N, C-alpha and C. Protein backbone atom coordinates (compact mmCIF):
# COMPACT_ATOMS: atom_id res chain seq x y z
N MET A 1 -8.71 7.35 5.89
CA MET A 1 -7.72 6.34 5.84
C MET A 1 -8.62 5.26 4.54
N PRO A 2 -7.69 4.78 3.31
CA PRO A 2 -8.82 4.60 2.21
C PRO A 2 -9.22 2.95 2.68
N ALA A 3 -10.54 2.50 2.37
CA ALA A 3 -11.06 1.41 2.32
C ALA A 3 -9.93 0.54 1.64
N ARG A 4 -9.67 -0.43 2.73
CA ARG A 4 -8.99 -2.12 1.97
C ARG A 4 -10.27 -2.77 0.83
N PRO A 5 -9.60 -2.87 -0.76
CA PRO A 5 -10.11 -3.77 -1.36
C PRO A 5 -10.76 -5.00 -1.23
N GLN A 6 -12.35 -4.78 -1.38
CA GLN A 6 -12.96 -6.21 -1.09
C GLN A 6 -12.34 -7.45 -1.22
N HIS A 7 -11.84 -7.48 -2.75
CA HIS A 7 -11.04 -8.71 -3.53
C HIS A 7 -10.09 -8.08 -3.46
N THR A 8 -8.84 -9.70 -3.75
CA THR A 8 -7.79 -9.44 -3.21
C THR A 8 -6.52 -9.70 -4.78
N ARG A 9 -7.62 -10.68 -5.72
CA ARG A 9 -6.73 -10.61 -6.93
C ARG A 9 -8.00 -10.85 -8.06
N LEU A 10 -7.38 -10.70 -9.01
CA LEU A 10 -8.38 -11.30 -10.45
C LEU A 10 -6.91 -11.40 -11.47
N VAL A 11 -8.10 -12.61 -12.03
CA VAL A 11 -7.01 -12.88 -13.53
C VAL A 11 -8.08 -12.42 -14.82
N ILE A 12 -7.57 -12.04 -15.71
CA ILE A 12 -8.16 -11.41 -16.52
C ILE A 12 -7.73 -11.82 -17.87
N GLY A 13 -8.46 -12.70 -18.74
CA GLY A 13 -8.05 -13.04 -19.90
C GLY A 13 -8.23 -11.89 -21.35
N ILE A 14 -7.30 -11.70 -22.24
CA ILE A 14 -7.43 -10.51 -23.09
C ILE A 14 -7.57 -11.15 -24.61
N GLY A 15 -8.58 -11.30 -25.57
CA GLY A 15 -8.37 -11.71 -26.80
C GLY A 15 -9.49 -12.36 -27.06
N ASN A 16 -9.76 -12.71 -28.20
CA ASN A 16 -10.89 -13.29 -28.33
C ASN A 16 -10.68 -15.24 -28.86
N PRO A 17 -12.05 -15.49 -28.37
CA PRO A 17 -11.67 -17.25 -28.01
C PRO A 17 -12.18 -17.73 -29.47
N LEU A 18 -12.67 -17.19 -30.59
CA LEU A 18 -13.06 -17.70 -31.91
C LEU A 18 -11.86 -16.53 -32.62
N ARG A 19 -10.47 -16.86 -32.47
CA ARG A 19 -9.52 -16.59 -33.35
C ARG A 19 -8.25 -17.23 -33.02
N GLY A 20 -8.54 -18.20 -33.30
CA GLY A 20 -7.94 -19.38 -32.68
C GLY A 20 -6.39 -19.02 -31.21
N ASP A 21 -5.61 -19.23 -31.41
CA ASP A 21 -4.64 -18.78 -30.35
C ASP A 21 -4.77 -17.53 -29.32
N ASP A 22 -5.79 -16.61 -30.32
CA ASP A 22 -6.32 -15.04 -29.71
C ASP A 22 -7.10 -15.49 -28.49
N GLY A 23 -7.69 -16.85 -28.42
CA GLY A 23 -8.44 -17.02 -27.70
C GLY A 23 -7.93 -17.85 -25.88
N VAL A 24 -6.60 -17.88 -26.12
CA VAL A 24 -5.51 -18.54 -24.73
C VAL A 24 -5.99 -17.55 -23.76
N GLY A 25 -6.34 -16.61 -23.62
CA GLY A 25 -6.41 -15.64 -22.26
C GLY A 25 -7.62 -16.15 -21.59
N ALA A 26 -8.78 -16.16 -22.70
CA ALA A 26 -9.70 -16.70 -21.83
C ALA A 26 -9.78 -17.72 -21.19
N LEU A 27 -9.13 -19.06 -22.15
CA LEU A 27 -8.99 -20.17 -21.60
C LEU A 27 -8.04 -20.18 -20.83
N LEU A 28 -7.30 -19.76 -20.03
CA LEU A 28 -6.60 -20.01 -19.20
C LEU A 28 -7.46 -19.10 -17.16
N ALA A 29 -7.71 -17.92 -17.76
CA ALA A 29 -8.80 -17.33 -17.05
C ALA A 29 -9.63 -18.06 -16.68
N GLU A 30 -10.35 -18.65 -17.67
CA GLU A 30 -11.50 -19.43 -16.72
C GLU A 30 -10.73 -20.62 -16.21
N GLN A 31 -9.70 -21.41 -16.36
CA GLN A 31 -9.11 -21.84 -15.53
C GLN A 31 -8.72 -21.52 -14.00
N ALA A 32 -8.25 -20.13 -14.16
CA ALA A 32 -8.16 -19.84 -12.87
C ALA A 32 -9.53 -19.09 -11.93
N GLY A 33 -10.76 -18.96 -12.62
CA GLY A 33 -11.98 -18.62 -11.85
C GLY A 33 -12.19 -16.99 -12.35
N GLY A 34 -10.97 -16.64 -13.22
CA GLY A 34 -10.90 -15.53 -13.37
C GLY A 34 -12.43 -15.38 -14.78
N ARG A 35 -11.80 -14.15 -15.36
CA ARG A 35 -13.00 -13.31 -16.42
C ARG A 35 -12.11 -13.21 -17.70
N SER A 36 -13.21 -12.88 -19.04
CA SER A 36 -12.09 -12.60 -19.65
C SER A 36 -12.74 -11.78 -20.80
N VAL A 37 -11.98 -10.72 -21.41
CA VAL A 37 -12.53 -9.56 -22.16
C VAL A 37 -11.73 -9.82 -23.88
N HIS A 38 -12.75 -9.39 -24.69
CA HIS A 38 -12.39 -8.41 -26.22
C HIS A 38 -11.09 -7.77 -26.05
N GLN A 39 -11.06 -6.99 -25.33
CA GLN A 39 -10.53 -5.80 -25.59
C GLN A 39 -10.57 -5.18 -23.96
N LEU A 40 -9.06 -4.03 -24.05
CA LEU A 40 -9.27 -3.53 -22.50
C LEU A 40 -10.20 -2.00 -22.79
N THR A 41 -10.80 -1.71 -22.00
CA THR A 41 -11.55 -0.69 -21.71
C THR A 41 -11.08 0.17 -20.50
N PRO A 42 -11.25 1.53 -20.77
CA PRO A 42 -11.87 2.68 -19.73
C PRO A 42 -12.45 1.72 -18.17
N GLU A 43 -13.68 1.31 -18.77
CA GLU A 43 -14.64 0.98 -17.69
C GLU A 43 -14.18 -0.01 -16.96
N LEU A 44 -12.85 -0.83 -17.05
CA LEU A 44 -12.18 -1.71 -16.29
C LEU A 44 -11.47 -1.01 -14.55
N ALA A 45 -11.35 0.21 -14.91
CA ALA A 45 -10.50 0.77 -14.14
C ALA A 45 -11.05 0.81 -12.98
N ALA A 46 -12.44 0.97 -12.99
CA ALA A 46 -13.13 1.01 -11.58
C ALA A 46 -12.86 -0.47 -11.05
N GLU A 47 -12.85 -1.43 -11.59
CA GLU A 47 -12.68 -2.88 -10.80
C GLU A 47 -11.51 -3.26 -10.95
N LEU A 48 -10.34 -2.40 -10.91
CA LEU A 48 -9.30 -2.64 -11.11
C LEU A 48 -8.90 -1.94 -9.73
N ALA A 49 -9.19 -0.89 -9.62
CA ALA A 49 -9.08 -0.10 -8.16
C ALA A 49 -9.44 -0.72 -6.75
N GLU A 50 -10.49 -1.83 -7.42
CA GLU A 50 -10.77 -2.84 -5.58
C GLU A 50 -9.93 -4.09 -5.34
N LEU A 51 -8.81 -4.05 -6.12
CA LEU A 51 -7.91 -5.18 -6.12
C LEU A 51 -6.87 -4.85 -5.51
N GLU A 52 -6.07 -5.86 -5.10
CA GLU A 52 -4.72 -5.94 -4.63
C GLU A 52 -3.90 -6.23 -5.88
N ALA A 53 -4.45 -7.07 -6.46
CA ALA A 53 -3.59 -7.85 -7.72
C ALA A 53 -4.44 -8.45 -8.69
N VAL A 54 -3.91 -8.45 -10.45
CA VAL A 54 -4.37 -8.37 -11.45
C VAL A 54 -3.07 -9.24 -12.37
N LEU A 55 -3.57 -10.48 -12.48
CA LEU A 55 -3.15 -10.84 -13.56
C LEU A 55 -3.60 -10.67 -15.18
N PHE A 56 -2.98 -10.26 -15.85
CA PHE A 56 -3.67 -10.58 -17.31
C PHE A 56 -2.96 -11.52 -17.76
N ILE A 57 -3.82 -12.24 -19.05
CA ILE A 57 -3.06 -12.62 -19.75
C ILE A 57 -3.71 -12.94 -21.50
N ASP A 58 -2.38 -12.45 -22.43
CA ASP A 58 -2.97 -12.31 -23.54
C ASP A 58 -1.99 -13.13 -24.33
N ALA A 59 -2.39 -13.37 -25.67
CA ALA A 59 -1.50 -14.16 -26.45
C ALA A 59 -0.46 -13.26 -27.28
N TRP A 60 0.42 -13.76 -27.38
CA TRP A 60 2.00 -12.93 -27.74
C TRP A 60 2.58 -13.11 -28.95
N LEU A 61 3.18 -12.47 -29.64
CA LEU A 61 3.88 -12.98 -31.10
C LEU A 61 5.03 -12.86 -30.68
N ALA A 62 5.50 -13.95 -29.94
CA ALA A 62 7.12 -13.99 -29.31
C ALA A 62 7.63 -14.92 -30.99
N PRO A 63 8.83 -13.94 -30.35
CA PRO A 63 9.89 -14.83 -31.22
C PRO A 63 10.27 -15.69 -31.36
N ALA A 64 10.38 -16.64 -32.29
CA ALA A 64 10.62 -18.29 -32.49
C ALA A 64 10.92 -18.27 -31.54
N GLY A 65 10.17 -19.59 -31.31
CA GLY A 65 10.83 -20.27 -29.50
C GLY A 65 10.75 -19.76 -28.55
N GLY A 66 10.26 -18.79 -28.51
CA GLY A 66 9.90 -17.76 -27.20
C GLY A 66 8.57 -18.61 -26.10
N PRO A 67 9.16 -18.48 -24.99
CA PRO A 67 8.38 -19.04 -24.10
C PRO A 67 7.93 -18.28 -23.01
N PRO A 68 6.57 -19.09 -22.89
CA PRO A 68 5.45 -18.21 -21.88
C PRO A 68 6.32 -17.46 -20.84
N GLN A 69 5.73 -16.44 -20.60
CA GLN A 69 6.81 -15.32 -19.67
C GLN A 69 5.81 -14.39 -19.12
N LEU A 70 6.12 -13.97 -17.57
CA LEU A 70 5.42 -13.29 -16.87
C LEU A 70 6.74 -12.00 -16.58
N VAL A 71 5.44 -11.24 -16.93
CA VAL A 71 6.02 -9.52 -17.06
C VAL A 71 5.33 -8.18 -15.99
N GLU A 72 6.04 -7.77 -15.33
CA GLU A 72 5.27 -6.77 -14.51
C GLU A 72 4.69 -5.43 -15.11
N VAL A 73 4.00 -5.19 -14.78
CA VAL A 73 3.04 -4.08 -15.71
C VAL A 73 3.34 -2.85 -14.83
N ILE A 74 3.39 -1.73 -14.94
CA ILE A 74 3.67 -0.14 -14.64
C ILE A 74 2.44 0.82 -14.53
N PRO A 75 1.98 0.97 -13.91
CA PRO A 75 1.20 2.39 -14.72
C PRO A 75 1.38 3.68 -15.25
N ALA A 76 1.16 3.52 -16.23
CA ALA A 76 2.43 4.61 -16.92
C ALA A 76 1.33 5.23 -18.16
N GLY A 77 1.09 6.59 -18.06
CA GLY A 77 0.22 7.43 -19.09
C GLY A 77 1.14 8.18 -20.08
N ALA A 78 1.47 7.36 -21.34
CA ALA A 78 1.91 8.20 -22.16
C ALA A 78 1.31 8.75 -23.06
N GLY A 79 0.35 10.04 -22.75
CA GLY A 79 -0.65 10.71 -23.39
C GLY A 79 -1.79 10.26 -23.40
N ALA A 80 -2.85 10.56 -24.22
CA ALA A 80 -3.85 10.26 -24.25
C ALA A 80 -4.44 8.48 -24.88
N PRO A 81 -5.36 8.03 -24.01
CA PRO A 81 -5.31 6.63 -24.30
C PRO A 81 -6.09 6.26 -26.09
N ASP A 82 -5.55 5.69 -27.00
CA ASP A 82 -6.35 5.19 -28.26
C ASP A 82 -7.61 4.56 -28.28
N THR A 83 -8.46 5.25 -28.95
CA THR A 83 -9.50 5.05 -28.56
C THR A 83 -9.70 3.72 -29.60
N HIS A 84 -8.34 2.97 -29.88
CA HIS A 84 -8.99 1.56 -30.52
C HIS A 84 -8.22 0.67 -29.78
N ARG A 85 -7.36 1.47 -29.05
CA ARG A 85 -6.68 0.24 -28.31
C ARG A 85 -5.86 1.04 -27.15
N LEU A 86 -6.44 0.37 -25.79
CA LEU A 86 -5.75 0.65 -24.96
C LEU A 86 -4.75 -0.41 -23.67
N GLU A 87 -3.75 0.31 -23.67
CA GLU A 87 -2.17 -0.26 -23.08
C GLU A 87 -2.72 -1.04 -21.77
N LEU A 88 -2.13 -1.89 -21.30
CA LEU A 88 -2.23 -2.28 -19.84
C LEU A 88 -1.86 -1.32 -19.13
N ALA A 89 -0.93 -0.12 -19.10
CA ALA A 89 -0.32 0.30 -18.25
C ALA A 89 -0.93 1.68 -18.47
N GLN A 90 -1.24 2.33 -19.52
CA GLN A 90 -2.45 3.19 -19.35
C GLN A 90 -3.88 2.72 -18.36
N LEU A 91 -4.55 2.00 -18.82
CA LEU A 91 -5.68 1.24 -17.89
C LEU A 91 -4.88 1.43 -16.77
N LEU A 92 -4.15 1.11 -15.88
CA LEU A 92 -3.61 1.07 -14.95
C LEU A 92 -3.25 2.06 -14.16
N ALA A 93 -2.98 3.24 -15.22
CA ALA A 93 -2.68 4.87 -14.62
C ALA A 93 -4.27 5.88 -14.40
N ILE A 94 -5.43 4.60 -15.48
CA ILE A 94 -6.39 5.65 -15.44
C ILE A 94 -6.86 4.89 -14.23
N SER A 95 -6.76 4.14 -13.38
CA SER A 95 -7.68 3.67 -12.55
C SER A 95 -6.38 4.00 -11.19
N GLN A 96 -5.21 4.67 -11.72
CA GLN A 96 -4.85 5.12 -10.04
C GLN A 96 -5.17 7.30 -10.33
N ALA A 97 -5.11 7.15 -11.73
CA ALA A 97 -6.02 8.85 -11.19
C ALA A 97 -7.36 8.55 -11.31
N LEU A 98 -8.32 8.29 -11.70
CA LEU A 98 -9.63 8.12 -11.08
C LEU A 98 -9.80 7.75 -9.78
N TYR A 99 -9.11 6.28 -9.01
CA TYR A 99 -9.78 6.31 -8.05
C TYR A 99 -8.37 5.98 -6.85
N GLY A 100 -7.51 6.99 -6.99
CA GLY A 100 -6.60 6.61 -6.33
C GLY A 100 -5.73 5.70 -6.10
N ARG A 101 -5.99 4.71 -7.10
CA ARG A 101 -5.31 3.18 -6.76
C ARG A 101 -5.20 2.50 -8.06
N ALA A 102 -4.08 1.98 -8.29
CA ALA A 102 -3.98 1.01 -8.97
C ALA A 102 -3.42 -0.43 -8.54
N PRO A 103 -4.25 -1.79 -8.81
CA PRO A 103 -3.59 -3.14 -8.24
C PRO A 103 -1.85 -3.05 -8.51
N ALA A 104 -1.48 -4.49 -8.18
CA ALA A 104 -0.44 -4.66 -8.40
C ALA A 104 -0.25 -5.30 -9.60
N ALA A 105 0.36 -5.54 -10.94
CA ALA A 105 -0.12 -5.93 -11.73
C ALA A 105 1.16 -6.51 -12.60
N CYS A 106 0.82 -8.01 -13.66
CA CYS A 106 1.50 -8.72 -14.15
C CYS A 106 0.87 -9.18 -15.38
N LEU A 107 1.43 -9.64 -16.39
CA LEU A 107 1.15 -10.03 -17.59
C LEU A 107 1.55 -10.66 -18.23
N LEU A 108 0.66 -12.11 -17.87
CA LEU A 108 1.36 -13.60 -18.71
C LEU A 108 1.29 -13.53 -20.01
N GLN A 109 2.21 -13.51 -21.29
CA GLN A 109 2.31 -13.40 -22.62
C GLN A 109 2.67 -15.37 -22.65
N VAL A 110 1.53 -15.10 -23.44
CA VAL A 110 1.53 -16.74 -23.92
C VAL A 110 1.94 -17.24 -25.77
N PRO A 111 3.42 -17.48 -26.02
CA PRO A 111 2.88 -17.48 -27.40
C PRO A 111 2.23 -17.96 -28.27
N ALA A 112 1.93 -16.76 -29.03
CA ALA A 112 0.49 -17.27 -30.30
C ALA A 112 0.94 -17.56 -31.60
N HIS A 113 0.28 -18.61 -32.49
CA HIS A 113 1.21 -18.52 -33.84
C HIS A 113 -0.34 -18.71 -35.12
N ALA A 114 -1.53 -18.61 -34.55
CA ALA A 114 -2.43 -18.88 -35.23
C ALA A 114 -3.61 -18.15 -34.95
N PHE A 115 -4.20 -16.96 -35.84
CA PHE A 115 -4.72 -16.23 -35.75
C PHE A 115 -6.35 -16.32 -36.41
N GLU A 116 -6.38 -17.58 -36.63
CA GLU A 116 -7.68 -18.04 -37.84
C GLU A 116 -9.12 -17.97 -37.24
N HIS A 117 -10.07 -17.94 -37.77
CA HIS A 117 -11.31 -18.02 -37.54
C HIS A 117 -11.54 -19.75 -36.84
N GLY A 118 -12.02 -19.67 -35.66
CA GLY A 118 -11.76 -21.15 -35.16
C GLY A 118 -11.76 -21.06 -33.54
N ASN A 119 -11.14 -21.75 -32.84
CA ASN A 119 -11.91 -22.07 -31.59
C ASN A 119 -10.11 -23.28 -31.07
N THR A 120 -10.08 -23.54 -32.18
CA THR A 120 -8.95 -24.49 -32.17
C THR A 120 -7.30 -24.09 -31.99
N LEU A 121 -6.52 -23.97 -30.90
CA LEU A 121 -5.15 -23.58 -30.28
C LEU A 121 -4.12 -24.44 -31.03
N SER A 122 -2.98 -23.53 -31.81
CA SER A 122 -2.46 -24.01 -32.70
C SER A 122 -1.56 -25.27 -31.92
N ALA A 123 -0.70 -26.02 -32.73
CA ALA A 123 -0.07 -27.60 -31.50
C ALA A 123 1.12 -26.52 -31.17
N GLN A 124 1.43 -25.11 -31.44
CA GLN A 124 2.95 -24.76 -30.83
C GLN A 124 2.19 -24.33 -29.73
N LEU A 125 1.28 -23.71 -29.69
CA LEU A 125 0.72 -22.97 -28.43
C LEU A 125 0.09 -23.72 -27.73
N GLN A 126 -0.52 -25.16 -28.13
CA GLN A 126 -0.77 -26.33 -26.89
C GLN A 126 0.42 -27.07 -26.45
N ALA A 127 1.65 -26.79 -26.92
CA ALA A 127 2.89 -27.20 -26.73
C ALA A 127 3.02 -25.85 -25.18
N ALA A 128 3.40 -24.86 -25.24
CA ALA A 128 3.94 -24.18 -24.52
C ALA A 128 2.44 -24.31 -22.99
N LEU A 129 0.93 -24.49 -23.44
CA LEU A 129 0.53 -24.51 -22.25
C LEU A 129 0.81 -24.96 -21.09
N PRO A 130 1.49 -25.67 -21.06
CA PRO A 130 1.65 -26.20 -19.52
C PRO A 130 2.38 -25.25 -18.87
N GLN A 131 3.86 -24.82 -19.52
CA GLN A 131 4.93 -23.95 -19.06
C GLN A 131 3.57 -22.53 -18.62
N ALA A 132 2.72 -22.07 -19.35
CA ALA A 132 2.14 -21.19 -19.20
C ALA A 132 1.15 -21.19 -17.68
N GLN A 133 0.56 -22.39 -17.67
CA GLN A 133 -0.57 -22.71 -16.60
C GLN A 133 0.47 -22.65 -15.45
N ALA A 134 1.76 -23.63 -15.45
CA ALA A 134 2.68 -23.54 -14.29
C ALA A 134 2.67 -21.91 -13.80
N LEU A 135 3.38 -20.85 -14.60
CA LEU A 135 3.29 -19.53 -14.48
C LEU A 135 2.40 -19.03 -13.59
N MET A 136 0.96 -19.10 -14.01
CA MET A 136 -0.30 -18.41 -14.19
C MET A 136 -0.19 -19.53 -12.47
N GLN A 137 0.07 -20.39 -12.15
CA GLN A 137 -0.60 -21.02 -10.86
C GLN A 137 0.44 -20.69 -9.70
N ASP A 138 2.06 -20.38 -10.18
CA ASP A 138 2.84 -20.28 -9.19
C ASP A 138 2.44 -18.39 -8.74
N TRP A 139 1.88 -17.47 -9.45
CA TRP A 139 1.08 -16.17 -9.71
C TRP A 139 -0.45 -16.28 -8.63
N LEU A 140 -1.02 -16.68 -9.13
CA LEU A 140 -1.99 -17.50 -7.85
C LEU A 140 -1.34 -17.92 -6.49
N ALA A 141 -0.42 -18.57 -6.35
CA ALA A 141 -0.06 -18.77 -5.02
C ALA A 141 0.45 -18.34 -4.37
N ARG A 142 1.02 -17.29 -5.11
CA ARG A 142 1.63 -16.03 -4.43
C ARG A 142 0.79 -14.82 -4.10
N HIS A 143 -0.37 -14.49 -4.56
CA HIS A 143 -1.59 -13.89 -4.19
C HIS A 143 -2.56 -14.49 -3.99
N VAL A 144 -2.70 -15.24 -2.92
CA VAL A 144 -3.25 -15.66 -2.02
C VAL A 144 -4.58 -14.44 -1.88
C-alpha cells in the first residue's frame, strides 16, 4: 500500500517578480505560505508526488477584460518536454510516471498586462487582485 503523502497541499507561484505583472504568482503564493519558481522544472515532480493537491498561480495574457480564472490541470504527456519550457500537464505526467502519483492540480490564471523590468504591478492587475485572492482562498478552504 502506498504511503500517504506527508503534506496535503502546496501553492506554487510561477514567474519573475522583477518583470512587472509576471510576479503575481510569487506575490499570491507568498500570501498563502507557498513558494515561487521562475519556471517549471522536472525536479519539481518529486515534491509534487508528496502532495494531495497543488495550486499553481501564473500571470496570464487574457482576452481584454478577462477575469482571473481557476482551471483544473490533468496530467498529460504530449511528447517529450521542451527543454526551455515545461507545461503543467507535462510536469504532472512526469510525477505520475516517476513516482506513481500526481496531486490534484489547479491553475489560477491572473490577467497580466505589463512585463517591463521592475516589481510594480499594473493598475489592471491590481484591480483584478482581489478576485484572484478570493479564488485562491476558496481553493485553500477546499484543500485543508
